[in-house]
Coordinates of C-alpha atoms (C1' of nucleotides) in Angstrom, one line a residue:
Chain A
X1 CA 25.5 91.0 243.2
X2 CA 24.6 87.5 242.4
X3 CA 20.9 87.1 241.0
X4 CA 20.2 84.0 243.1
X5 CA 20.2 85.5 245.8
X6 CA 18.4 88.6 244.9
X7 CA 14.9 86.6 245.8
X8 CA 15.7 86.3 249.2
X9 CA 16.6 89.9 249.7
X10 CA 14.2 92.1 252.1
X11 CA 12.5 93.8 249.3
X12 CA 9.3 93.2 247.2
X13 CA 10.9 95.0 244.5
X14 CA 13.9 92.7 244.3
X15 CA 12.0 89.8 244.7
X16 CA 10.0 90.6 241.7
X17 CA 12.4 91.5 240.0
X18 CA 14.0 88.5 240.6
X19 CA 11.2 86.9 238.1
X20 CA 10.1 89.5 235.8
X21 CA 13.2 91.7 235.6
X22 CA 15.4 90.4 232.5
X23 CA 14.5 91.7 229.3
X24 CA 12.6 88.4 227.8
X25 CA 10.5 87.2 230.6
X26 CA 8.0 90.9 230.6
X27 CA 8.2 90.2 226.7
X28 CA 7.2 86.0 227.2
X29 CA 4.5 86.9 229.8
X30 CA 3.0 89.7 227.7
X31 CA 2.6 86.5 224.7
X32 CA 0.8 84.7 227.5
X33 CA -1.6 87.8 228.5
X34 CA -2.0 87.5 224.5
X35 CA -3.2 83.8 224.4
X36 CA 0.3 82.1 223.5
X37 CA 0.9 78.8 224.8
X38 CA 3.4 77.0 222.6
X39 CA 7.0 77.0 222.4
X40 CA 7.2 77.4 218.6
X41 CA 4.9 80.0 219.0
X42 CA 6.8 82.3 221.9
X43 CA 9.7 81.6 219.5
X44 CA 8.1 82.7 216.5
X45 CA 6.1 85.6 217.4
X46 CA 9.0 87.2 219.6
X47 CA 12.4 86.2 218.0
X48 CA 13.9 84.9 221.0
X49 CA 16.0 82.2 220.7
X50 CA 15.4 79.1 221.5
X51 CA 18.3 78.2 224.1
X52 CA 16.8 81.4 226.3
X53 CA 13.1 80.4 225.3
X54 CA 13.5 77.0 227.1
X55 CA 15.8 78.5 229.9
X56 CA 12.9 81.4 230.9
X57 CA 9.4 79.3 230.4
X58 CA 11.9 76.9 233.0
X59 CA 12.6 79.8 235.1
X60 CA 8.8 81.0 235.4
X61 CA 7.5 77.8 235.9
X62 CA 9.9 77.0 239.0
X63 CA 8.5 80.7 240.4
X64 CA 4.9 79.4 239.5
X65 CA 4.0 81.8 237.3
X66 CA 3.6 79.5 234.3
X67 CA 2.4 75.8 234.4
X68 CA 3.3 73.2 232.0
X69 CA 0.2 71.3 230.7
X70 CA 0.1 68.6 228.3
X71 CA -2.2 68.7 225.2
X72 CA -1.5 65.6 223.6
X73 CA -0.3 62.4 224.1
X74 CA 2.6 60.8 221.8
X75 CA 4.2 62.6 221.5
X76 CA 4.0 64.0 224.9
X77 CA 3.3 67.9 224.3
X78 CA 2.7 70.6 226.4
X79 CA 1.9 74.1 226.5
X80 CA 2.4 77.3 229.2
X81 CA -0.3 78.5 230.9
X82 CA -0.4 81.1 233.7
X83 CA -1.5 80.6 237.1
X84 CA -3.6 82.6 239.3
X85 CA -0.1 83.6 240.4
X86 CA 0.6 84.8 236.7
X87 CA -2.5 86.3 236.1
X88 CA -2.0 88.2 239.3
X89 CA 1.2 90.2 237.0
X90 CA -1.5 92.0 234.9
X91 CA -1.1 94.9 236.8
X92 CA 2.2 94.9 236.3
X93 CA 1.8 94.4 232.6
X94 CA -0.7 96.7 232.4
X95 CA 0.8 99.9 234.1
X96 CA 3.7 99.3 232.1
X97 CA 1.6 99.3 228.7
X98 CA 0.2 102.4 229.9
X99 CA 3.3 104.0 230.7
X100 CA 4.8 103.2 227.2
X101 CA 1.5 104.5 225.9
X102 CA 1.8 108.5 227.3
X103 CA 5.7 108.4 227.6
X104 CA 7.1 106.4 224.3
X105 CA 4.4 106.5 221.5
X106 CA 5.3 107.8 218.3
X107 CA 3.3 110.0 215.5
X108 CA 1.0 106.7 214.4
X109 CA 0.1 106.3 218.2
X110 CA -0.8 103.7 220.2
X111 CA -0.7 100.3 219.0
X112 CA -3.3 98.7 221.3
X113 CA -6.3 100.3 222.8
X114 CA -8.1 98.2 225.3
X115 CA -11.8 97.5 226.0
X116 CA -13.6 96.8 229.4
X117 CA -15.8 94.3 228.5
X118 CA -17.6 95.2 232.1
X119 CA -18.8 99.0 230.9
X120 CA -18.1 98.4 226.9
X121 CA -15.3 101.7 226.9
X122 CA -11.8 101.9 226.0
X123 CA -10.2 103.0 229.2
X124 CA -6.8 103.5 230.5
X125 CA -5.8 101.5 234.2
X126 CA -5.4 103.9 237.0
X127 CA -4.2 103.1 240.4
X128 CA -5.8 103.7 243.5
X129 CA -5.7 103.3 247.3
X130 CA -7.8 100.3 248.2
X131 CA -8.6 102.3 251.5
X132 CA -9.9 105.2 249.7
X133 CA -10.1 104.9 246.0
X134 CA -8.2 107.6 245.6
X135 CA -6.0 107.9 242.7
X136 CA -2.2 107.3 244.0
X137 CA 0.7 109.7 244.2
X138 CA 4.5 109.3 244.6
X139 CA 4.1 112.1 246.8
X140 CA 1.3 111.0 248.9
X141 CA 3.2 108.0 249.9
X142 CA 4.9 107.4 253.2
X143 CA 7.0 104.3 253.4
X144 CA 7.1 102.6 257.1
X145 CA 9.8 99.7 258.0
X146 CA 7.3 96.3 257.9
X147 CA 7.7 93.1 260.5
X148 CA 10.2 91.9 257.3
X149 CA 12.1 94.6 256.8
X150 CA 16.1 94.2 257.5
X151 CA 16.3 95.0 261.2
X152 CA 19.5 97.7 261.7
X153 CA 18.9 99.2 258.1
X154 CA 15.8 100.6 257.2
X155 CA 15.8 100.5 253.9
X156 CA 14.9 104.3 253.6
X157 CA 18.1 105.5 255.3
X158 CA 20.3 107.2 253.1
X159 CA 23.8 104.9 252.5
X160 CA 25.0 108.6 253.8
X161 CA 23.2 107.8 257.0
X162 CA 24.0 104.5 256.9
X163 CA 27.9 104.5 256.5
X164 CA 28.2 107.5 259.3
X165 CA 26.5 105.6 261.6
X166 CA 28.0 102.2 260.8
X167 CA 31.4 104.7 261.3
X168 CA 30.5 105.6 264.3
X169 CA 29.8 102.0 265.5
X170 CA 33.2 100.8 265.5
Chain B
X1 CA 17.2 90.8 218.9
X2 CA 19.1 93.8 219.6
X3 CA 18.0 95.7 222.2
X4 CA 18.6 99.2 220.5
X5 CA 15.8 98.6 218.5
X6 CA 13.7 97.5 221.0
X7 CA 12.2 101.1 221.3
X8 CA 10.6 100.9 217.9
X9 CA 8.7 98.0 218.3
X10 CA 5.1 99.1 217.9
X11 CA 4.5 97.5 221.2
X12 CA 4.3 99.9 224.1
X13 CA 5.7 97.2 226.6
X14 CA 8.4 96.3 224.8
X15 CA 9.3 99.8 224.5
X16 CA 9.0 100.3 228.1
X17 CA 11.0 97.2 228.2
X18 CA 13.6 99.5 226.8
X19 CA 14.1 101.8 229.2
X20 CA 13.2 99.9 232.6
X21 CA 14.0 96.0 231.5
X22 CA 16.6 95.3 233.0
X23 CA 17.7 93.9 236.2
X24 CA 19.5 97.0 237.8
X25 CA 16.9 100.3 236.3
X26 CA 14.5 98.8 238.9
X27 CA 16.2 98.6 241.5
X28 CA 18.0 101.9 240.9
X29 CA 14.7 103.7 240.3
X30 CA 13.7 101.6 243.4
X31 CA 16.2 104.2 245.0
X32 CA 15.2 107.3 243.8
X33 CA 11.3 106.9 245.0
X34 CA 13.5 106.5 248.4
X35 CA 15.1 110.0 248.0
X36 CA 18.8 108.3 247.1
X37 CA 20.2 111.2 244.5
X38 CA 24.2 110.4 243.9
X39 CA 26.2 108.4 242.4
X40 CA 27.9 107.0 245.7
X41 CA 24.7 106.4 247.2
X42 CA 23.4 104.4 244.7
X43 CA 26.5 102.2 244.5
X44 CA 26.6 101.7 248.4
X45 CA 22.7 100.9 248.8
X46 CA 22.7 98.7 245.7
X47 CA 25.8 97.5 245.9
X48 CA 26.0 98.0 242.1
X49 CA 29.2 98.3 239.9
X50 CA 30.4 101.9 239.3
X51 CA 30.7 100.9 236.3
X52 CA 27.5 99.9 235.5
X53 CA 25.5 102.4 237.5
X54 CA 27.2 105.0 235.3
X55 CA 25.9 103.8 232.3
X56 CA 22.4 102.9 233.9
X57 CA 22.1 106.2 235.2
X58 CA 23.4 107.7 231.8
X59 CA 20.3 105.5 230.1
X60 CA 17.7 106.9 232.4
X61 CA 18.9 110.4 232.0
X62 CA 18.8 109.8 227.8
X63 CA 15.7 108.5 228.1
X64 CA 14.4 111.6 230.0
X65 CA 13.4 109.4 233.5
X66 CA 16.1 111.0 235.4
X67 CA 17.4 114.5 234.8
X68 CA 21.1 115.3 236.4
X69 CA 21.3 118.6 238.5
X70 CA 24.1 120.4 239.9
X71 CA 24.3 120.8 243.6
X72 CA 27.8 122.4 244.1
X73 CA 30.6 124.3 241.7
X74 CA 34.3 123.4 242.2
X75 CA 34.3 120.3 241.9
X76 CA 30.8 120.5 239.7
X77 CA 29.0 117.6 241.6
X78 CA 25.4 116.6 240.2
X79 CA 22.6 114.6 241.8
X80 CA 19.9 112.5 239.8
X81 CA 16.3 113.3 240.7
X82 CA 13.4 112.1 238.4
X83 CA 11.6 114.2 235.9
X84 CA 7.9 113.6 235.7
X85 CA 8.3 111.0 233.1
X86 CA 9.9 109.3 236.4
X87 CA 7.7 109.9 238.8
X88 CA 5.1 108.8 236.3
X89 CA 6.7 105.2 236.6
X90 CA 5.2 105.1 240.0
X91 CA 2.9 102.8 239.3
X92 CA 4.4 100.1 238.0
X93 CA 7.2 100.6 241.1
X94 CA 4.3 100.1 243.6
X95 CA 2.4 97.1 241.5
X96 CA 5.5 95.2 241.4
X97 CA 6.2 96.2 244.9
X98 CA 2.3 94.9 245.9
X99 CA 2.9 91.6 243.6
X100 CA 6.1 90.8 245.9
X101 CA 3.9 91.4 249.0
X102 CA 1.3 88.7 247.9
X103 CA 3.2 86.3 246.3
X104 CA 6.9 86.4 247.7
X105 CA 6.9 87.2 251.1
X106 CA 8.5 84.7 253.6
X107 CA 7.4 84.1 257.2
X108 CA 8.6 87.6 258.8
X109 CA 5.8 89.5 256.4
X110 CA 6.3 92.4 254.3
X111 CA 9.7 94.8 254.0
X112 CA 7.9 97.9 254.2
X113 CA 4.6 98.9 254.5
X114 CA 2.7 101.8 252.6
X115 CA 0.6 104.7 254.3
X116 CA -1.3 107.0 252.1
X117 CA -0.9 110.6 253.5
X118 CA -4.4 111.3 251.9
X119 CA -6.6 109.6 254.1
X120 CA -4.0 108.2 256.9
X121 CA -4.2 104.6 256.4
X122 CA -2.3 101.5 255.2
X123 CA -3.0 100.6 251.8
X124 CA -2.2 98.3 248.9
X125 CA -2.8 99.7 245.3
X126 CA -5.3 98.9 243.2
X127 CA -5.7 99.3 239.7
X128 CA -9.4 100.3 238.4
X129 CA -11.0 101.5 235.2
X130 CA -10.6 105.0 234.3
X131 CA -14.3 104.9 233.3
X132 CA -16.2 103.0 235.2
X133 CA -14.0 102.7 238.4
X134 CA -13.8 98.8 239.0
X135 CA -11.3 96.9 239.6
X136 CA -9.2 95.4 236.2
X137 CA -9.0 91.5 235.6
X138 CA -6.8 90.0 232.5
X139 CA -10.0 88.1 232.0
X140 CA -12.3 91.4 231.8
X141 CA -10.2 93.1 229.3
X142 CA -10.4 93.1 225.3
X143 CA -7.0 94.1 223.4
X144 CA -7.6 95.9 219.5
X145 CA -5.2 97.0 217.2
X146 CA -4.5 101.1 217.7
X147 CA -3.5 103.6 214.8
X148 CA 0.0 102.5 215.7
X149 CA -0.2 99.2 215.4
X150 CA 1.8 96.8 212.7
X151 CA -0.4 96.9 209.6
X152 CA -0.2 93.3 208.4
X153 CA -0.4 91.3 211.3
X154 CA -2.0 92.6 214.7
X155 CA 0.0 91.6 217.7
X156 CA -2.9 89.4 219.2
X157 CA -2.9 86.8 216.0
X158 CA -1.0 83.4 217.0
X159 CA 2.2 82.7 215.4
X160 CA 0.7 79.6 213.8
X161 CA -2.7 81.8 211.7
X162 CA 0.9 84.0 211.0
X163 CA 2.6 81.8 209.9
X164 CA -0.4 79.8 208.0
X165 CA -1.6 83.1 206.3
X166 CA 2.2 83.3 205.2
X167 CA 2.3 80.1 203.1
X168 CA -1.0 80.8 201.7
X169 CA 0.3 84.2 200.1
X170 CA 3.0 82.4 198.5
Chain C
dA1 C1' 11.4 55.8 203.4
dT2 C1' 10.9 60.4 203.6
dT3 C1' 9.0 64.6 205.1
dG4 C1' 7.3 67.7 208.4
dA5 C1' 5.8 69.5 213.1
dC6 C1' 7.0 70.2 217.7
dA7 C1' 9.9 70.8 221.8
dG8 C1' 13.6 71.2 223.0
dT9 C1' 19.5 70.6 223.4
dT10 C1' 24.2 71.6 221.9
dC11 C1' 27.7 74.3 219.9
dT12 C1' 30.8 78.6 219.2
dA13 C1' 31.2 83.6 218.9
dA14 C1' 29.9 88.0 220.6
dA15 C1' 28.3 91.0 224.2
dA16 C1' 27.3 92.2 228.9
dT17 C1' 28.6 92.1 233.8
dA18 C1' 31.6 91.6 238.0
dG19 C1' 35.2 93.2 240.8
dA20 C1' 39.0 95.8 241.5
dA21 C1' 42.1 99.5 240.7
dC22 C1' 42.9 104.0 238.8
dT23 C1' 41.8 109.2 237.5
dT24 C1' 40.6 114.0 238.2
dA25 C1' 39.4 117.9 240.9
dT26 C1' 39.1 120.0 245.3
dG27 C1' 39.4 121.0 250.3
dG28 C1' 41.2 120.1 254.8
dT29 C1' 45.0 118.6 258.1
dC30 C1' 49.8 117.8 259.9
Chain D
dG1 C1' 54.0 121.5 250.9
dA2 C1' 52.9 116.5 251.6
dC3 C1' 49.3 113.7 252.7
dC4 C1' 44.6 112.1 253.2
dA5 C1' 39.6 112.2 252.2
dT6 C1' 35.4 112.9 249.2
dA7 C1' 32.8 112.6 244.9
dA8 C1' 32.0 111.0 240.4
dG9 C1' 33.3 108.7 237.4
dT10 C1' 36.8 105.6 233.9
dT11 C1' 39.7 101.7 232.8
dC12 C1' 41.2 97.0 233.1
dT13 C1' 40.7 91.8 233.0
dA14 C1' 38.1 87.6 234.1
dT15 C1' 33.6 85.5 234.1
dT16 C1' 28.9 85.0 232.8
dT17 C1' 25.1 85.6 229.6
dT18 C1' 23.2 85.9 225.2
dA19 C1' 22.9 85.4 220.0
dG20 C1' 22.6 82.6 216.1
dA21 C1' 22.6 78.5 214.0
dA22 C1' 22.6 73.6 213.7
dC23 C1' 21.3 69.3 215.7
dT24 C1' 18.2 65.5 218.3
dG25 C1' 14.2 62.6 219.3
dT26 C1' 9.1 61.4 218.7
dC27 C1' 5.5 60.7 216.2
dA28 C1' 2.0 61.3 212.0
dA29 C1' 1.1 61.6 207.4
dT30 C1' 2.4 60.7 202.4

DNA sequence: ATTGACAGTTCTAAAATAGAACTTATGGTC
DNA sequence: GACCATAAGTTCTATTTTAGAACTGTCAAT
């Protein structure tokens, strides 16, 4: 598969993925959630190198996650902020902390706890239905076919299904 | 950075970054929330190298996400079904899923659509405070170092106090 | 005039990935 | 018994991506 064309397949995963999915850009966004801004700094406080720094803030700015704004004048500087669009990954940031958290801690445990400056506690994300708050299941799940899905292929059909009926088809 | 050593970090996204941070784990764990189970009809639907879908699925399975059961003798055949550290990954599946919904959909609307078997209704997830119930915002949220964090310098402090504090201890 | 900060760009070597063919074990068909 | 199909990989070479380090261009301060 090539990975341009992987935002234009008819999946929100891929999509995504399509932005977030290499190793550095979850690692570069979770700087921003942190307050980074600066090039130096990304580069510093992550190890990346610079080559692939550049190459990913460029990528997340053309996807709008990050904008470029400059802070001085001569010479021209700027630094990486997110957009609503960014900010709209926390989320995604933030399950994926919380997975780490229960699944891949070791003896010393976590290394951040978080605080909901609303009612003052530490408190772990959970995610629920926004029909009716409850919290959410794999299992409780059923997946329909939207108005953008691909039209002959569900994309829950097993490739079983698929290639016996594609066989049949001919 | 070497990747092998991302696990260590005492970060928990990075060391979920290990295990799902790459572009084909996604997509591949993408297929198992869809019931896909073997090795064939991963590689068809995904349309993935067999050689790199063995060693994907080899990483989940080492990593305890998937677990490999055997569903005939002679020739022993196994299909990959997720463990509950798998299933657990649910919800950062569906928030990246909801993320491509909002923000990369094109004209024809959404792939699939989501009905929550609880209460019978479409939904999109939402991600609330196990304390107090409301909805999470990056802005809303204060980070502190846990036990396991890095003694000498606490993930939120900017590269530059680092690297200032650095010089002024030499 | 030299030094240092910042934000990149350029270079080569090493590693990962794509794409296709091959392997092993078994069961069914002509 | 020879031939084909299925399933789950493994092996091979060519291409792409990434790592690691050095280099460039602007400006300010010494």
């Amino acid at each position: 598969m090539k990975w341009d064309t992987l935002e234009e397949e008819p999946c929100s995963l891929a999509r995504t993925v399509a932005v977030i999915g290499d190793r550095w850009s979850l690692l570069i966004l979770r700087e921003c959630f942190l307050r980074i801004r600066r090039f130096d700094d990304f580069q510093a406080s992550l190890g990346i190198t610079r080559h692939l720094l550049a190459d990913r803030l460029k990528k997340l700015v053309r996807f709008g996650v990050l904008r470029k704004i400059p802070y001085q004048e001569a010479p021209k500087r700027y630094e990486y902020i997110l957009t609503q669009k960014g900010l709209d990954l926390y989320p995604i940031i933030m399950s994926i902390v919380h997975w780490g958290n229960v699944h891949m801690v070791d003896a010393r445990g976590r290394p951040l706890l978080h605080e909901h400056k609303t009612c003052g506690k530490m408190f772990d994300p959970v995610m629920v239905c926004s029909e009716c708050g409850e919290p959410l299941s794999a299992k409780a799940v059923h997946v329909h076919p939207g108005p953008g899905a691909r039209k002959s292929s569900p994309v829950h059909a097993s490739a079983r299904e698929r290639a016996k009926r594609a066989a049949e088809s001919t």
